[in-house]
């Protein structure tokens, strides 16, 4: 099953791609600059930031070529060269963002991730950072013939459905399902407390139900554990312990590990299958799954946000951590850029110096 390429004019996005090295295994655009969110009168706002992710087979080589073409996109880390930039990239969620970049009359942000790191996250939810973005509608701009990547993209969607099923009641609406899926990568994300608009998930889903249907309708129709009443927009799932056990056993590896660490007392070291069978019989099974996802997301979101201070600078990092605080949940870089002058907090300063201990002292954030 191919990942659906969502329809809409991609000319403006491909014009952006033309500014970058073309050695990409996958490139996609996402966010409020691509898809309408609740509160937008018609379509994606022309003033909203355009967000991109580029997956590359060789990150060091790609950064080397991009430094030649677009050196101004990088923070002070550019003086350290592509190998150190790649070292910073590998921390946290394994993605390196260049932010607040003027391009074709718009402000863009783009993240670079290695293809292997992306596949690992899609299959195992090691961080759920980029995998979480790909559980929501995105605009695929280019994709090579990497069969492992294609299979991982589909596996990620199936895992999102399975995790959502475990946290939903026996009967629910299609929109309830998409709300649960869209919220997976925000579960435990500290930015939902200190920055991001808390109605963000609803703003994403409500105007984009047809796009979610394009992503998930085939998976739902082929799933043996759900009765999908497409004409009514309703679903019914098997909530028996046997049904939940089957779903738990098919979850990504990292989530299974987080669930077992929550349930199994230290030192007992029971078999994973035995623990998941216990969880399947627990009336709070959905809550345990929620807590497991929260543990994955929390750690990656904290480190990735701290890393942004390095890759975007203090001002840019602060802006990106708080960029969605307006009631609509949309990116407003032009408005915030003029007024955001807050100083970096102590926790991020300490973490940044831990992330890149080899950066010369004169280059560090102070």
Coordinates of C-alpha atoms in Angstrom, one line a residue:
X1 CA 0.0 0.0 0.0
X2 CA 1.4 3.3 -1.0
X3 CA 1.4 6.3 1.3
X4 CA -1.2 8.7 -0.3
X5 CA 0.2 11.8 -1.9
X6 CA -2.3 14.5 -0.8
X7 CA -3.6 16.6 -3.6
X8 CA -2.9 20.3 -3.8
X9 CA -0.6 22.4 -5.9
X10 CA 2.9 21.5 -5.1
X11 CA 4.6 24.1 -7.3
X12 CA 5.5 26.6 -4.5
X13 CA 6.9 23.8 -2.4
X14 CA 9.0 22.3 -5.2
X15 CA 10.3 25.8 -5.9
X16 CA 11.6 25.8 -2.3
X17 CA 13.2 22.4 -2.9
X18 CA 15.2 23.8 -5.9
X19 CA 17.3 25.8 -3.4
X20 CA 18.7 22.7 -1.7
X21 CA 20.9 19.8 -2.6
X22 CA 18.7 17.2 -4.4
X23 CA 20.1 14.1 -2.7
X24 CA 16.8 13.4 -0.8
X25 CA 15.2 10.1 0.0
X26 CA 12.1 11.9 1.2
X27 CA 10.9 15.5 1.4
X28 CA 7.6 16.7 2.8
X29 CA 5.9 19.9 3.9
X30 CA 3.6 20.0 6.9
X31 CA 1.8 22.3 9.3
X32 CA -0.4 25.4 9.1
X33 CA 1.4 26.7 6.0
X34 CA 0.3 23.7 4.1
X35 CA -3.1 22.6 5.5
X36 CA -5.9 24.8 6.7
X37 CA -6.4 24.8 10.5
X38 CA -9.5 25.8 12.5
X39 CA -9.8 29.6 12.4
X40 CA -8.4 30.0 8.9
X41 CA -11.1 31.6 6.7
X42 CA -10.2 29.7 3.5
X43 CA -6.9 27.9 3.2
X44 CA -3.4 27.9 4.6
X45 CA -2.3 31.4 5.6
X46 CA 0.2 33.1 3.3
X47 CA 1.9 34.6 6.3
X48 CA 2.3 31.2 8.1
X49 CA 5.7 29.6 8.2
X50 CA 6.3 26.8 5.8
X51 CA 7.7 23.7 7.5
X52 CA 9.7 21.0 5.7
X53 CA 11.5 17.8 6.6
X54 CA 14.3 16.4 4.4
X55 CA 15.4 12.8 4.8
X56 CA 18.9 12.1 3.4
X57 CA 21.1 9.0 3.1
X58 CA 24.3 10.7 4.0
X59 CA 23.8 13.7 6.4
X60 CA 27.4 14.8 6.6
X61 CA 27.7 15.0 2.8
X62 CA 24.3 16.8 2.5
X63 CA 25.2 19.4 5.1
X64 CA 28.6 19.9 3.4
X65 CA 26.8 20.7 0.1
X66 CA 24.1 22.8 1.8
X67 CA 26.8 24.8 3.6
X68 CA 28.2 25.7 0.2
X69 CA 24.8 26.7 -1.2
X70 CA 23.1 28.1 1.9
X71 CA 25.6 28.9 4.6
X72 CA 23.6 31.8 5.9
X73 CA 20.8 29.3 7.0
X74 CA 23.0 27.9 9.8
X75 CA 23.6 29.3 13.2
X76 CA 27.1 29.7 14.6
X77 CA 27.5 25.9 14.3
X78 CA 28.5 26.5 10.7
X79 CA 32.0 27.4 11.8
X80 CA 32.4 23.8 13.1
X81 CA 31.7 22.1 9.8
X82 CA 29.4 19.4 8.6
X83 CA 30.7 16.6 10.9
X84 CA 29.9 18.6 14.0
X85 CA 26.6 19.7 12.6
X86 CA 25.8 16.0 12.1
X87 CA 26.9 15.2 15.6
X88 CA 24.4 17.8 17.0
X89 CA 21.7 16.4 14.6
X90 CA 22.1 12.9 16.1
X91 CA 21.1 14.1 19.6
X92 CA 17.5 14.0 20.7
X93 CA 15.1 13.2 17.9
X94 CA 17.9 12.9 15.3
X95 CA 16.8 15.9 13.3
X96 CA 18.6 19.2 12.7
X97 CA 16.5 22.3 12.0
X98 CA 17.4 25.5 10.3
X99 CA 14.8 28.1 11.2
X100 CA 13.5 31.5 10.1
X101 CA 15.0 31.1 6.6
X102 CA 13.7 33.6 4.0
X103 CA 13.0 31.7 0.8
X104 CA 10.9 32.8 -2.3
X105 CA 9.2 35.6 -0.3
X106 CA 8.2 33.3 2.6
X107 CA 9.7 32.3 5.9
X108 CA 10.6 28.6 6.1
X109 CA 11.9 26.1 8.6
X110 CA 13.5 22.8 7.5
X111 CA 14.7 19.8 9.4
X112 CA 17.3 17.3 8.1
X113 CA 17.2 13.7 9.3
X114 CA 19.1 10.6 8.1
X115 CA 17.0 8.0 6.3
X116 CA 18.1 5.3 8.7
X117 CA 17.1 7.4 11.7
X118 CA 13.7 8.1 10.1
X119 CA 13.1 4.5 9.4
X120 CA 14.0 3.5 12.9
X121 CA 11.6 6.1 14.3
X122 CA 8.8 5.0 12.0
X123 CA 9.1 1.4 12.8
X124 CA 10.0 1.5 16.6
X125 CA 8.8 5.0 17.8
X126 CA 12.2 5.6 19.4
X127 CA 11.3 9.3 19.7
X128 CA 8.0 9.7 17.9
X129 CA 9.2 13.1 16.7
X130 CA 9.2 12.8 12.9
X131 CA 7.1 9.6 13.0
X132 CA 4.4 11.7 14.8
X133 CA 4.4 14.3 12.1
X134 CA 3.9 11.6 9.5
X135 CA 0.9 10.3 11.3
X136 CA -0.9 13.5 10.3
X137 CA -1.5 14.8 6.8
X138 CA 1.6 16.0 5.0
X139 CA 2.5 17.1 1.5
X140 CA 4.9 14.6 0.0
X141 CA 7.2 16.5 -2.4
X142 CA 9.7 13.8 -3.4
X143 CA 10.3 10.2 -2.4
X144 CA 12.8 7.8 -3.9
X145 CA 12.4 4.0 -4.4
X146 CA 13.6 3.0 -1.0
X147 CA 11.3 0.0 -0.3
X148 CA 12.3 -0.1 3.4
X149 CA 11.3 3.6 3.8
X150 CA 8.0 3.0 2.0
X151 CA 7.2 0.0 4.2
X152 CA 8.2 1.9 7.4
X153 CA 5.8 4.8 6.4
X154 CA 2.9 2.4 6.2
X155 CA 3.9 0.6 9.3
X156 CA 3.9 3.9 11.2
X157 CA 0.3 4.6 10.2
X158 CA -0.8 1.1 11.2
X159 CA 0.9 1.5 14.6
X160 CA -0.9 4.9 15.1
X161 CA -4.2 3.2 14.5
X162 CA -3.4 0.4 16.9
X163 CA -2.3 2.7 19.7
X164 CA -5.4 4.9 19.2
X165 CA -7.7 1.8 19.4
X166 CA -6.2 0.9 22.8
X167 CA -7.0 4.4 24.2
X168 CA -10.6 4.6 22.7
X169 CA -13.9 3.0 23.9
X170 CA -15.6 0.2 22.1
X171 CA -17.5 2.5 19.8
X172 CA -16.5 6.0 18.6
X173 CA -16.6 8.4 15.7
X174 CA -14.1 8.6 12.9
X175 CA -13.2 12.1 14.1
X176 CA -12.6 10.7 17.6
X177 CA -10.1 8.3 16.0
X178 CA -8.3 11.1 14.1
X179 CA -8.2 13.3 17.2
X180 CA -6.5 10.4 19.1
X181 CA -4.0 9.8 16.3
X182 CA -3.2 13.5 15.9
X183 CA -2.6 13.8 19.6
X184 CA -0.1 10.9 19.9
X185 CA 3.0 12.9 19.2
X186 CA 1.8 15.7 21.6
X187 CA 1.3 13.3 24.5
X188 CA 3.8 14.3 27.2
X189 CA 5.3 17.1 25.0
X190 CA 6.3 19.8 27.5
X191 CA 5.6 22.5 24.8
X192 CA 1.9 21.8 25.1
X193 CA 2.3 23.2 28.7
X194 CA 4.8 26.0 28.2
X195 CA 4.1 27.1 24.6
X196 CA 1.9 25.3 22.2
X197 CA -1.8 26.1 22.1
X198 CA -3.7 23.3 23.9
X199 CA -6.5 23.2 21.3
X200 CA -3.8 22.5 18.6
X201 CA -5.0 18.9 18.0
X202 CA -8.6 19.9 17.4
X203 CA -7.5 22.8 15.2
X204 CA -5.5 20.3 13.1
X205 CA -8.2 17.6 12.7
X206 CA -11.5 19.4 12.3
X207 CA -10.8 21.1 8.9
X208 CA -8.8 18.1 7.6
X209 CA -10.9 15.0 8.2
X210 CA -10.9 14.2 4.4
X211 CA -7.1 14.3 4.4
X212 CA -7.0 11.9 7.4
X213 CA -9.4 9.6 5.6
X214 CA -7.0 9.4 2.6
X215 CA -4.3 8.3 5.0
X216 CA -6.2 5.8 7.0
X217 CA -9.3 4.5 5.2
X218 CA -7.5 1.6 3.5
X219 CA -5.9 0.6 6.8
X220 CA -9.3 0.7 8.6
X221 CA -11.1 -1.3 5.9
X222 CA -8.4 -4.0 6.0
X223 CA -8.2 -4.2 9.8
X224 CA -9.8 -7.4 11.1
X225 CA -10.4 -6.0 14.6
X226 CA -12.6 -3.1 13.6
X227 CA -16.1 -2.7 12.1
X228 CA -15.7 0.4 10.0
X229 CA -19.1 2.0 9.2
X230 CA -17.8 4.4 6.7
X231 CA -21.2 5.8 5.6
X232 CA -22.0 6.6 9.2
X233 CA -18.5 7.8 10.2
X234 CA -18.5 5.3 13.1
X235 CA -16.2 2.5 14.2
X236 CA -16.5 -0.4 16.6
X237 CA -13.5 -2.3 17.9
X238 CA -12.8 -5.5 19.9
X239 CA -12.1 -4.5 23.5
X240 CA -11.8 -8.0 24.9
X241 CA -8.6 -8.9 26.7
X242 CA -7.7 -11.2 23.7
X243 CA -8.3 -8.3 21.3
X244 CA -6.3 -5.8 23.3
X245 CA -3.4 -8.3 23.8
X246 CA -3.2 -8.8 20.0
X247 CA -3.0 -5.0 19.7
X248 CA -0.4 -4.6 22.4
X249 CA 1.8 -7.3 20.8
X250 CA 1.8 -5.3 17.5
X251 CA 2.8 -2.0 19.0
X252 CA 6.2 -0.5 18.2
X253 CA 9.1 -2.0 20.2
X254 CA 10.0 1.2 22.2
X255 CA 6.4 1.7 23.3
X256 CA 6.2 -2.0 24.4
X257 CA 9.4 -1.4 26.4
X258 CA 8.0 1.8 28.1
X259 CA 4.8 -0.1 29.0
X260 CA 6.7 -3.0 30.5
X261 CA 8.9 -0.6 32.6
X262 CA 5.7 1.0 33.9
X263 CA 4.1 -2.2 34.9
X264 CA 6.9 -4.6 35.9
X265 CA 8.4 -3.9 39.3
X266 CA 12.2 -3.4 39.3
X267 CA 14.2 -6.6 39.5
X268 CA 11.4 -8.9 38.5
X269 CA 12.3 -9.0 34.8
X270 CA 9.3 -10.9 33.5
X271 CA 8.8 -11.7 29.9
X272 CA 7.4 -8.9 27.7
X273 CA 4.6 -11.1 26.5
X274 CA 3.5 -12.0 30.1
X275 CA 3.5 -8.3 31.0
X276 CA 1.5 -7.2 28.0
X277 CA -1.1 -10.0 28.7
X278 CA -1.5 -8.6 32.2
X279 CA -2.0 -5.1 30.7
X280 CA -4.6 -6.4 28.3
X281 CA -6.7 -7.6 31.2
X282 CA -6.3 -4.3 33.1
X283 CA -9.3 -1.9 33.0
X284 CA -6.8 0.9 32.8
X285 CA -5.0 -0.6 29.7
X286 CA -5.6 2.6 27.7
X287 CA -4.1 4.8 30.4
X288 CA -1.0 2.6 30.6
X289 CA -0.5 2.9 26.8
X290 CA -1.0 6.7 27.1
X291 CA 1.7 6.9 29.8
X292 CA 4.1 4.8 27.7
X293 CA 3.7 7.2 24.8
X294 CA 4.1 10.2 27.1
X295 CA 7.4 8.9 28.3
X296 CA 8.7 8.6 24.7
X297 CA 7.6 12.0 23.7
X298 CA 8.6 13.9 26.8
X299 CA 12.3 13.1 26.7
X300 CA 12.6 13.7 23.0
X301 CA 10.7 17.0 23.0
X302 CA 12.8 18.5 25.9
X303 CA 16.1 17.6 24.3
X304 CA 15.0 18.7 20.8
X305 CA 13.8 22.0 22.0
X306 CA 17.0 22.7 23.9
X307 CA 19.0 21.7 20.8
X308 CA 17.0 24.3 18.8
X309 CA 18.7 27.0 20.9
X310 CA 22.0 25.8 19.3
X311 CA 20.7 25.4 15.7
X312 CA 18.5 28.5 15.6
X313 CA 20.3 30.7 18.2
X314 CA 18.7 31.9 21.5
X315 CA 16.2 34.2 19.9
X316 CA 15.2 31.8 17.2
X317 CA 15.0 28.9 19.6
X318 CA 12.7 30.8 21.9
X319 CA 10.5 31.9 19.0
X320 CA 10.1 28.3 17.8
X321 CA 9.3 26.9 21.3
X322 CA 6.5 29.5 21.6
X323 CA 5.5 30.0 18.0
X324 CA 2.0 28.5 18.4
X325 CA 0.8 30.4 21.4
X326 CA -1.9 32.3 19.6
X327 CA -5.5 31.0 20.0
X328 CA -5.6 29.5 16.5
X329 CA -2.4 27.4 17.0
X330 CA -0.9 28.7 13.7
X331 CA 2.7 29.8 13.2
X332 CA 3.1 33.6 13.3
X333 CA 6.8 34.1 12.8
X334 CA 6.6 37.6 11.4
X335 CA 4.6 38.8 14.3
X336 CA 6.6 37.1 17.1
X337 CA 10.0 37.8 15.6
X338 CA 9.8 41.5 16.5
X339 CA 8.8 41.1 20.1
X340 CA 10.5 37.9 21.3
X341 CA 13.4 39.1 23.4
X342 CA 13.2 36.8 26.4
X343 CA 16.4 35.4 27.8
X344 CA 17.3 31.7 27.7
X345 CA 16.3 29.8 30.8
X346 CA 18.9 28.0 33.0
X347 CA 17.7 24.5 32.2
X348 CA 18.3 24.9 28.5
X349 CA 21.8 26.5 29.1
X350 CA 22.9 23.4 31.2
X351 CA 21.4 20.9 28.7
X352 CA 23.0 22.6 25.7
X353 CA 26.4 22.5 27.2
X354 CA 25.8 18.8 27.9
X355 CA 24.7 18.1 24.3
X356 CA 27.7 19.5 22.6
X357 CA 30.6 19.3 25.2
X358 CA 33.3 19.6 22.5
X359 CA 32.2 23.0 21.2
X360 CA 34.9 25.6 22.0
X361 CA 34.1 27.6 25.1
X362 CA 33.9 30.8 23.1
X363 CA 31.2 29.4 20.9
X364 CA 28.9 28.3 23.6
X365 CA 25.6 29.8 24.6
X366 CA 26.0 32.1 27.5

